PDB file of C-alpha atoms and ligand atoms in Angstrom:
ATOM      1  CA  UNK I   1      -8.955  84.926  53.159  1.00 89.00           C
ATOM      2  CA  UNK I   2     -12.756  85.126  52.807  1.00 96.00           C
ATOM      3  CA  UNK I   3     -14.711  82.052  53.925  1.00 98.00           C
ATOM      4  CA  UNK I   4     -16.298  79.877  51.255  1.00 98.00           C
ATOM      5  CA  UNK I   5     -20.086  79.435  50.950  1.00 98.00           C
ATOM      6  CA  UNK I   6     -19.626  75.859  52.157  1.00 99.00           C
ATOM      7  CA  UNK I   7     -17.742  77.089  55.241  1.00 98.00           C
ATOM      8  CA  UNK I   8     -20.613  79.510  55.939  1.00 98.00           C
ATOM      9  CA  UNK I   9     -23.054  76.589  55.689  1.00 99.00           C
ATOM     10  CA  UNK I  10     -20.952  74.676  58.236  1.00 99.00           C
ATOM     11  CA  UNK I  11     -20.882  77.746  60.499  1.00 98.00           C
ATOM     12  CA  UNK I  12     -24.682  78.058  60.508  1.00 98.00           C
ATOM     13  CA  UNK I  13     -25.100  74.327  61.190  1.00 99.00           C
ATOM     14  CA  UNK I  14     -22.515  74.384  63.944  1.00 98.00           C
ATOM     15  CA  UNK I  15     -24.160  77.435  65.543  1.00 98.00           C
ATOM     16  CA  UNK I  16     -27.861  76.660  65.082  1.00 98.00           C
ATOM     17  CA  UNK I  17     -28.409  72.899  64.733  1.00 98.00           C
ATOM     18  CA  UNK I  18     -29.109  70.570  67.656  1.00 98.00           C
ATOM     19  CA  UNK I  19     -26.115  68.227  67.981  1.00 98.00           C
ATOM     20  CA  UNK I  20     -27.040  64.637  67.196  1.00 98.00           C
ATOM     21  CA  UNK I  21     -30.319  65.619  65.535  1.00 98.00           C
ATOM     22  CA  UNK I  22     -30.185  65.003  61.746  1.00 99.00           C
ATOM     23  CA  UNK I  23     -33.542  66.682  61.111  1.00 98.00           C
ATOM     24  CA  UNK I  24     -32.380  69.907  62.745  1.00 98.00           C
ATOM     25  CA  UNK I  25     -29.210  69.874  60.612  1.00 99.00           C
ATOM     26  CA  UNK I  26     -31.284  69.402  57.435  1.00 99.00           C
ATOM     27  CA  UNK I  27     -33.706  72.192  58.466  1.00 98.00           C
ATOM     28  CA  UNK I  28     -30.804  74.490  59.230  1.00 98.00           C
ATOM     29  CA  UNK I  29     -29.169  73.932  55.810  1.00 99.00           C
ATOM     30  CA  UNK I  30     -32.485  74.271  53.937  1.00 98.00           C
ATOM     31  CA  UNK I  31     -33.311  77.497  55.786  1.00 98.00           C
ATOM     32  CA  UNK I  32     -29.880  79.022  55.098  1.00 98.00           C
ATOM     33  CA  UNK I  33     -29.767  77.952  51.420  1.00 98.00           C
ATOM     34  CA  UNK I  34     -33.312  79.103  50.672  1.00 98.00           C
ATOM     35  CA  UNK I  35     -32.976  82.454  52.484  1.00 98.00           C
ATOM     36  CA  UNK I  36     -29.333  83.497  52.118  1.00 98.00           C
ATOM     37  CA  UNK I  37     -27.175  81.540  49.675  1.00 98.00           C
ATOM     38  CA  UNK I  38     -28.383  78.978  47.151  1.00 98.00           C
ATOM     39  CA  UNK I  39     -26.361  75.760  47.274  1.00 98.00           C
ATOM     40  CA  UNK I  40     -26.634  72.445  45.440  1.00 98.00           C
ATOM     41  CA  UNK I  41     -28.086  70.319  48.255  1.00 98.00           C
ATOM     42  CA  UNK I  42     -30.848  67.992  47.064  1.00 98.00           C
ATOM     43  CA  UNK I  43     -33.167  70.090  49.257  1.00 98.00           C
ATOM     44  CA  UNK I  44     -36.483  69.362  50.950  1.00 98.00           C
ATOM     45  CA  UNK I  45     -38.793  68.829  47.972  1.00 98.00           C
ATOM     46  CA  UNK I  46     -36.626  66.273  46.155  1.00 98.00           C
ATOM     47  CA  UNK I  47     -35.445  65.148  49.608  1.00 98.00           C
ATOM     48  CA  UNK I  48     -38.939  63.896  50.435  1.00 98.00           C
ATOM     49  CA  UNK I  49     -38.927  61.780  47.249  1.00 98.00           C
ATOM     50  CA  UNK I  50     -35.470  60.458  48.217  1.00 99.00           C
ATOM     51  CA  UNK I  51     -36.771  59.630  51.710  1.00 99.00           C
ATOM     52  CA  UNK I  52     -39.686  57.589  50.369  1.00 98.00           C
ATOM     53  CA  UNK I  53     -37.538  55.586  47.949  1.00 99.00           C
ATOM     54  CA  UNK I  54     -34.894  54.879  50.639  1.00 99.00           C
ATOM     55  CA  UNK I  55     -37.560  53.851  53.179  1.00 99.00           C
ATOM     56  CA  UNK I  56     -39.167  51.512  50.640  1.00 98.00           C
ATOM     57  CA  UNK I  57     -35.771  49.976  49.742  1.00 98.00           C
ATOM     58  CA  UNK I  58     -34.514  49.739  53.351  1.00 98.00           C
ATOM     59  CA  UNK I  59     -30.957  49.257  52.001  1.00 99.00           C
ATOM     60  CA  UNK I  60     -28.003  47.782  53.955  1.00 99.00           C
ATOM     61  CA  UNK I  61     -25.241  49.147  51.701  1.00 99.00           C
ATOM     62  CA  UNK I  62     -25.649  52.549  50.027  1.00 99.00           C
ATOM     63  CA  UNK I  63     -23.255  54.383  47.706  1.00 99.00           C
ATOM     64  CA  UNK I  64     -23.607  58.115  47.117  1.00 99.00           C
ATOM     65  CA  UNK I  65     -21.741  59.837  44.286  1.00 99.00           C
ATOM     66  CA  UNK I  66     -21.257  63.498  45.181  1.00 99.00           C
ATOM     67  CA  UNK I  67     -21.197  64.293  48.921  1.00 99.00           C
ATOM     68  CA  UNK I  68     -20.959  68.098  48.708  1.00 99.00           C
ATOM     69  CA  UNK I  69     -21.777  69.328  52.262  1.00 99.00           C
ATOM     70  CA  UNK I  70     -23.296  66.041  53.375  1.00 99.00           C
ATOM     71  CA  UNK I  71     -26.976  67.040  53.277  1.00 99.00           C
ATOM     72  CA  UNK I  72     -28.183  64.010  51.292  1.00 99.00           C
ATOM     73  CA  UNK I  73     -25.797  61.698  53.158  1.00 99.00           C
ATOM     74  CA  UNK I  74     -27.540  62.798  56.373  1.00 99.00           C
ATOM     75  CA  UNK I  75     -30.952  62.512  54.704  1.00 98.00           C
ATOM     76  CA  UNK I  76     -30.235  58.909  53.698  1.00 99.00           C
ATOM     77  CA  UNK I  77     -28.212  57.743  56.725  1.00 99.00           C
ATOM     78  CA  UNK I  78     -30.871  58.889  59.238  1.00 99.00           C
ATOM     79  CA  UNK I  79     -33.255  56.341  57.678  1.00 99.00           C
ATOM     80  CA  UNK I  80     -30.846  53.369  57.689  1.00 99.00           C
ATOM     81  CA  UNK I  81     -31.209  50.412  60.069  1.00 98.00           C
ATOM     82  CA  UNK I  82     -28.489  49.952  62.742  1.00 98.00           C
ATOM     83  CA  UNK I  83     -25.945  47.856  60.816  1.00 97.00           C
ATOM     84  CA  UNK I  84     -26.531  49.555  57.451  1.00 98.00           C
ATOM     85  CA  UNK I  85     -23.883  51.887  56.039  1.00 98.00           C
ATOM     86  CA  UNK I  86     -23.444  54.660  53.498  1.00 99.00           C
ATOM     87  CA  UNK I  87     -20.266  55.179  51.472  1.00 99.00           C
ATOM     88  CA  UNK I  88     -20.109  58.604  49.823  1.00 99.00           C
ATOM     89  CA  UNK I  89     -17.563  59.730  47.220  1.00 99.00           C
ATOM     90  CA  UNK I  90     -16.430  63.366  46.967  1.00 99.00           C
ATOM     91  CA  UNK I  91     -13.531  64.612  44.844  1.00 98.00           C
ATOM     92  CA  UNK I  92     -13.354  68.173  46.293  1.00 98.00           C
ATOM     93  CA  UNK I  93     -11.212  68.069  49.479  1.00 98.00           C
ATOM     94  CA  UNK I  94     -12.832  71.184  51.005  1.00 98.00           C
ATOM     95  CA  UNK I  95     -16.341  69.769  50.460  1.00 99.00           C
ATOM     96  CA  UNK I  96     -15.234  66.398  51.904  1.00 99.00           C
ATOM     97  CA  UNK I  97     -13.847  68.040  55.031  1.00 99.00           C
ATOM     98  CA  UNK I  98     -16.922  70.231  55.571  1.00 98.00           C
ATOM     99  CA  UNK I  99     -19.252  67.269  54.967  1.00 99.00           C
ATOM    100  CA  UNK I 100     -17.352  65.238  57.566  1.00 99.00           C
ATOM    101  CA  UNK I 101     -17.954  67.932  60.190  1.00 99.00           C
ATOM    102  CA  UNK I 102     -21.634  68.375  59.284  1.00 99.00           C
ATOM    103  CA  UNK I 103     -22.250  64.598  59.310  1.00 99.00           C
ATOM    104  CA  UNK I 104     -20.545  64.482  62.719  1.00 99.00           C
ATOM    105  CA  UNK I 105     -22.802  67.254  64.067  1.00 99.00           C
ATOM    106  CA  UNK I 106     -25.798  65.193  62.863  1.00 99.00           C
ATOM    107  CA  UNK I 107     -24.441  62.254  64.901  1.00 99.00           C
ATOM    108  CA  UNK I 108     -24.208  59.974  61.862  1.00 99.00           C
ATOM    109  CA  UNK I 109     -20.429  59.477  61.550  1.00 98.00           C
ATOM    110  CA  UNK I 110     -20.722  55.806  62.526  1.00 98.00           C
ATOM    111  CA  UNK I 111     -22.996  55.109  59.526  1.00 98.00           C
ATOM    112  CA  UNK I 112     -21.277  57.268  56.906  1.00 99.00           C
ATOM    113  CA  UNK I 113     -17.813  56.892  55.339  1.00 98.00           C
ATOM    114  CA  UNK I 114     -16.591  59.685  53.068  1.00 99.00           C
ATOM    115  CA  UNK I 115     -14.219  58.481  50.328  1.00 98.00           C
ATOM    116  CA  UNK I 116     -12.197  61.335  48.873  1.00 98.00           C
ATOM    117  CA  UNK I 117     -11.366  61.034  45.189  1.00 98.00           C
ATOM    118  CA  UNK I 118     -12.865  60.561  41.736  1.00 98.00           C
ATOM    119  CA  UNK I 119     -15.749  58.086  41.365  1.00 99.00           C
ATOM    120  CA  UNK I 120     -14.059  56.361  38.419  1.00 98.00           C
ATOM    121  CA  UNK I 121     -11.027  55.623  40.599  1.00 98.00           C
ATOM    122  CA  UNK I 122     -12.888  54.592  43.764  1.00 99.00           C
ATOM    123  CA  UNK I 123     -15.718  52.464  42.316  1.00 99.00           C
ATOM    124  CA  UNK I 124     -13.270  49.738  41.147  1.00 99.00           C
ATOM    125  CA  UNK I 125     -11.838  49.604  44.703  1.00 98.00           C
ATOM    126  CA  UNK I 126     -15.165  49.140  46.519  1.00 98.00           C
ATOM    127  CA  UNK I 127     -15.125  45.342  46.584  1.00 98.00           C
ATOM    128  CA  UNK I 128     -11.560  44.721  47.726  1.00 98.00           C
ATOM    129  CA  UNK I 129     -10.647  47.857  49.650  1.00 98.00           C
ATOM    130  CA  UNK I 130     -14.050  48.713  51.151  1.00 98.00           C
ATOM    131  CA  UNK I 131     -15.430  45.182  51.522  1.00 98.00           C
ATOM    132  CA  UNK I 132     -18.537  45.824  49.468  1.00 98.00           C
ATOM    133  CA  UNK I 133     -20.212  42.783  47.941  1.00 98.00           C
ATOM    134  CA  UNK I 134     -23.043  44.482  46.046  1.00 99.00           C
ATOM    135  CA  UNK I 135     -24.829  47.813  46.408  1.00 99.00           C
ATOM    136  CA  UNK I 136     -28.495  47.952  47.427  1.00 99.00           C
ATOM    137  CA  UNK I 137     -28.906  51.648  46.621  1.00 99.00           C
ATOM    138  CA  UNK I 138     -26.881  54.224  44.658  1.00 99.00           C
ATOM    139  CA  UNK I 139     -27.629  57.974  44.756  1.00 99.00           C
ATOM    140  CA  UNK I 140     -26.063  59.743  41.753  1.00 99.00           C
ATOM    141  CA  UNK I 141     -25.594  63.425  42.493  1.00 99.00           C
ATOM    142  CA  UNK I 142     -22.149  64.369  41.163  1.00 98.00           C
ATOM    143  CA  UNK I 143     -21.068  65.454  37.684  1.00 98.00           C
ATOM    144  CA  UNK I 144     -23.945  64.819  35.293  1.00 98.00           C
ATOM    145  CA  UNK I 145     -21.640  63.615  32.518  1.00 98.00           C
ATOM    146  CA  UNK I 146     -20.329  60.905  34.877  1.00 98.00           C
ATOM    147  CA  UNK I 147     -23.782  59.408  35.554  1.00 99.00           C
ATOM    148  CA  UNK I 148     -23.797  57.100  32.494  1.00 98.00           C
ATOM    149  CA  UNK I 149     -20.123  56.017  32.545  1.00 99.00           C
ATOM    150  CA  UNK I 150     -20.259  55.388  36.301  1.00 99.00           C
ATOM    151  CA  UNK I 151     -23.436  53.316  35.875  1.00 99.00           C
ATOM    152  CA  UNK I 152     -21.601  51.166  33.301  1.00 98.00           C
ATOM    153  CA  UNK I 153     -18.602  50.955  35.652  1.00 99.00           C
ATOM    154  CA  UNK I 154     -20.777  49.837  38.591  1.00 99.00           C
ATOM    155  CA  UNK I 155     -22.183  47.012  36.470  1.00 98.00           C
ATOM    156  CA  UNK I 156     -18.757  46.046  35.070  1.00 98.00           C
ATOM    157  CA  UNK I 157     -17.340  45.861  38.613  1.00 98.00           C
ATOM    158  CA  UNK I 158     -20.141  43.455  39.602  1.00 98.00           C
ATOM    159  CA  UNK I 159     -21.487  45.902  42.174  1.00 99.00           C
ATOM    160  CA  UNK I 160     -25.126  45.716  41.032  1.00 99.00           C
ATOM    161  CA  UNK I 161     -27.451  42.842  41.909  1.00 98.00           C
ATOM    162  CA  UNK I 162     -31.017  42.028  40.911  1.00 98.00           C
ATOM    163  CA  UNK I 163     -33.058  44.812  42.499  1.00 98.00           C
ATOM    164  CA  UNK I 164     -30.241  47.323  43.073  1.00 99.00           C
ATOM    165  CA  UNK I 165     -31.764  50.794  42.944  1.00 99.00           C
ATOM    166  CA  UNK I 166     -30.086  53.734  41.213  1.00 99.00           C
ATOM    167  CA  UNK I 167     -31.582  57.155  41.950  1.00 99.00           C
ATOM    168  CA  UNK I 168     -30.229  60.120  39.980  1.00 99.00           C
ATOM    169  CA  UNK I 169     -30.690  63.794  40.870  1.00 99.00           C
ATOM    170  CA  UNK I 170     -30.902  66.638  38.308  1.00 98.00           C
ATOM    171  CA  UNK I 171     -31.882  64.589  35.282  1.00 98.00           C
ATOM    172  CA  UNK I 172     -33.840  67.604  33.964  1.00 98.00           C
ATOM    173  CA  UNK I 173     -31.778  70.512  35.335  1.00 98.00           C
ATOM    174  CA  UNK I 174     -28.841  70.774  34.809  1.00 98.00           C
ATOM    175  CA  UNK I 175     -29.801  67.541  32.990  1.00 98.00           C
ATOM    176  CA  UNK I 176     -28.284  64.110  32.391  1.00 98.00           C
ATOM    177  CA  UNK I 177     -29.507  63.212  28.868  1.00 98.00           C
ATOM    178  CA  UNK I 178     -26.917  60.481  28.184  1.00 98.00           C
ATOM    179  CA  UNK I 179     -27.790  58.767  31.489  1.00 99.00           C
ATOM    180  CA  UNK I 180     -31.530  58.875  30.732  1.00 98.00           C
ATOM    181  CA  UNK I 181     -30.926  57.535  27.232  1.00 98.00           C
ATOM    182  CA  UNK I 182     -28.706  54.756  28.591  1.00 98.00           C
ATOM    183  CA  UNK I 183     -30.988  53.429  31.342  1.00 98.00           C
ATOM    184  CA  UNK I 184     -34.299  53.980  29.558  1.00 98.00           C
ATOM    185  CA  UNK I 185     -33.153  52.063  26.443  1.00 98.00           C
ATOM    186  CA  UNK I 186     -31.539  49.274  28.448  1.00 98.00           C
ATOM    187  CA  UNK I 187     -33.605  46.166  29.203  1.00 98.00           C
ATOM    188  CA  UNK I 188     -31.558  45.523  32.325  1.00 98.00           C
ATOM    189  CA  UNK I 189     -33.095  48.617  33.965  1.00 98.00           C
ATOM    190  CA  UNK I 190     -36.678  49.439  34.934  1.00 98.00           C
ATOM    191  CA  UNK I 191     -37.022  53.229  35.049  1.00 99.00           C
ATOM    192  CA  UNK I 192     -39.380  55.636  36.823  1.00 99.00           C
ATOM    193  CA  UNK I 193     -39.319  59.445  36.589  1.00 98.00           C
ATOM    194  CA  UNK I 194     -40.093  61.633  39.644  1.00 99.00           C
ATOM    195  CA  UNK I 195     -40.809  65.184  38.480  1.00 98.00           C
ATOM    196  CA  UNK I 196     -39.933  67.870  41.009  1.00 98.00           C
ATOM    197  CA  UNK I 197     -38.132  71.220  41.173  1.00 98.00           C
ATOM    198  CA  UNK I 198     -34.574  72.428  41.466  1.00 98.00           C
ATOM    199  CA  UNK I 199     -33.633  72.835  45.113  1.00 98.00           C
ATOM    200  CA  UNK I 200     -34.872  76.134  46.602  1.00 98.00           C
ATOM    201  CA  UNK I 201     -36.124  77.311  43.161  1.00 98.00           C
ATOM    202  CA  UNK I 202     -39.215  77.108  40.966  1.00 98.00           C
ATOM    203  CA  UNK I 203     -37.259  75.667  38.066  1.00 98.00           C
ATOM    204  CA  UNK I 204     -38.388  72.219  36.883  1.00 98.00           C
ATOM    205  CA  UNK I 205     -36.159  69.280  37.709  1.00 98.00           C
ATOM    206  CA  UNK I 206     -36.655  65.538  38.192  1.00 98.00           C
ATOM    207  CA  UNK I 207     -35.086  62.453  39.723  1.00 98.00           C
ATOM    208  CA  UNK I 208     -34.897  59.163  37.840  1.00 99.00           C
ATOM    209  CA  UNK I 209     -35.069  55.777  39.518  1.00 98.00           C
ATOM    210  CA  UNK I 210     -33.497  52.884  37.598  1.00 99.00           C
ATOM    211  CA  UNK I 211     -33.879  49.422  39.142  1.00 99.00           C
ATOM    212  CA  UNK I 212     -31.280  46.901  37.951  1.00 99.00           C
ATOM    213  CA  UNK I 213     -32.972  43.695  36.777  1.00 98.00           C
ATOM    214  CA  UNK I 214     -29.786  41.574  36.637  1.00 95.00           C
TER     215      UNK I 214
HETATM  216  O1  7JU X 301     -22.969  69.857  40.083  1.00 53.58           O
HETATM  217  C1  7JU X 301     -23.933  69.422  40.714  1.00 53.58           C
HETATM  218  N1  7JU X 301     -23.807  68.255  41.407  1.00 53.58           N
HETATM  219  C2  7JU X 301     -24.840  67.728  42.104  1.00 53.58           C
HETATM  220  N2  7JU X 301     -26.051  68.298  42.183  1.00 53.58           N
HETATM  221  C3  7JU X 301     -26.236  69.506  41.554  1.00 53.58           C
HETATM  222  C4  7JU X 301     -27.477  70.145  41.673  1.00 53.58           C
HETATM  223  O2  7JU X 301     -28.456  69.535  42.431  1.00 53.58           O
HETATM  224  C5  7JU X 301     -27.690  71.358  41.025  1.00 53.58           C
HETATM  225  F1  7JU X 301     -28.892  71.936  41.182  1.00 53.58           F
HETATM  226  C6  7JU X 301     -26.683  71.968  40.256  1.00 53.58           C
HETATM  227  C7  7JU X 301     -26.910  73.264  39.577  1.00 53.58           C
HETATM  228  C8  7JU X 301     -25.843  74.126  39.394  1.00 53.58           C
HETATM  229  C9  7JU X 301     -26.043  75.358  38.791  1.00 53.58           C
HETATM  230  C10 7JU X 301     -27.316  75.727  38.369  1.00 53.58           C
HETATM  231  F2  7JU X 301     -27.506  76.934  37.791  1.00 53.58           F
HETATM  232  C11 7JU X 301     -28.368  74.872  38.544  1.00 53.58           C
HETATM  233  C12 7JU X 301     -28.172  73.638  39.145  1.00 53.58           C
HETATM  234  C13 7JU X 301     -25.436  71.342  40.144  1.00 53.58           C
HETATM  235  C14 7JU X 301     -25.213  70.108  40.787  1.00 53.58           C
HETATM  236 MG1   MG X 302     -28.037  67.523  42.751  1.00 53.58          MG
END
């Protein structure tokens, strides 16, 4: 059977990246996806915005919704302090398995745990099953129509604390209008928009930061 695009991304990383070097894995994926096959990694332009917000937050516990091939998990985890950890939720088993291998090549497996399943099923388990108290940083990059309900679910499960940072990808393209409406009209969130472009394209996109005020 023909290989999937995601398998071809893993092949190029496995063949060309320097083992244990997250930056070389990121460069390898960005090069392949900008020159050969577009893929929905956050990419280097929005990735730089993500870097700055993660560095400023210096989070100990991070949740990512939507692992895909692990590009943003690597991007985030490479910036985390020694004891900090990233939990990332992916419902597609093939993506989860490929991400695991790519994260391992980057040498970040000790910081990153991939949780396979639907966000609405796993979020309520984070406290008891995954020993999470509260989340310092959440990167929303999965199904756009899950952004708002999952934000409500995170709050209902007591996973947000004063100062928890939510950062959402693709709020302009493909767009997450319900999420924007929810956080921007909600006094418990302080929102900031970061205009950018769709990964590897000239199409407008943006990321939205929503800080939980408690
Ligand atoms: O489903 C997605 N999950 C997470 N991130 C995405 C993304 O960054 C995209 F650009 C896109 C995208 C898909 C098709 C297009 F034509 C444009 C953007 C989709 C996702
Ligand atoms: Mg995205």
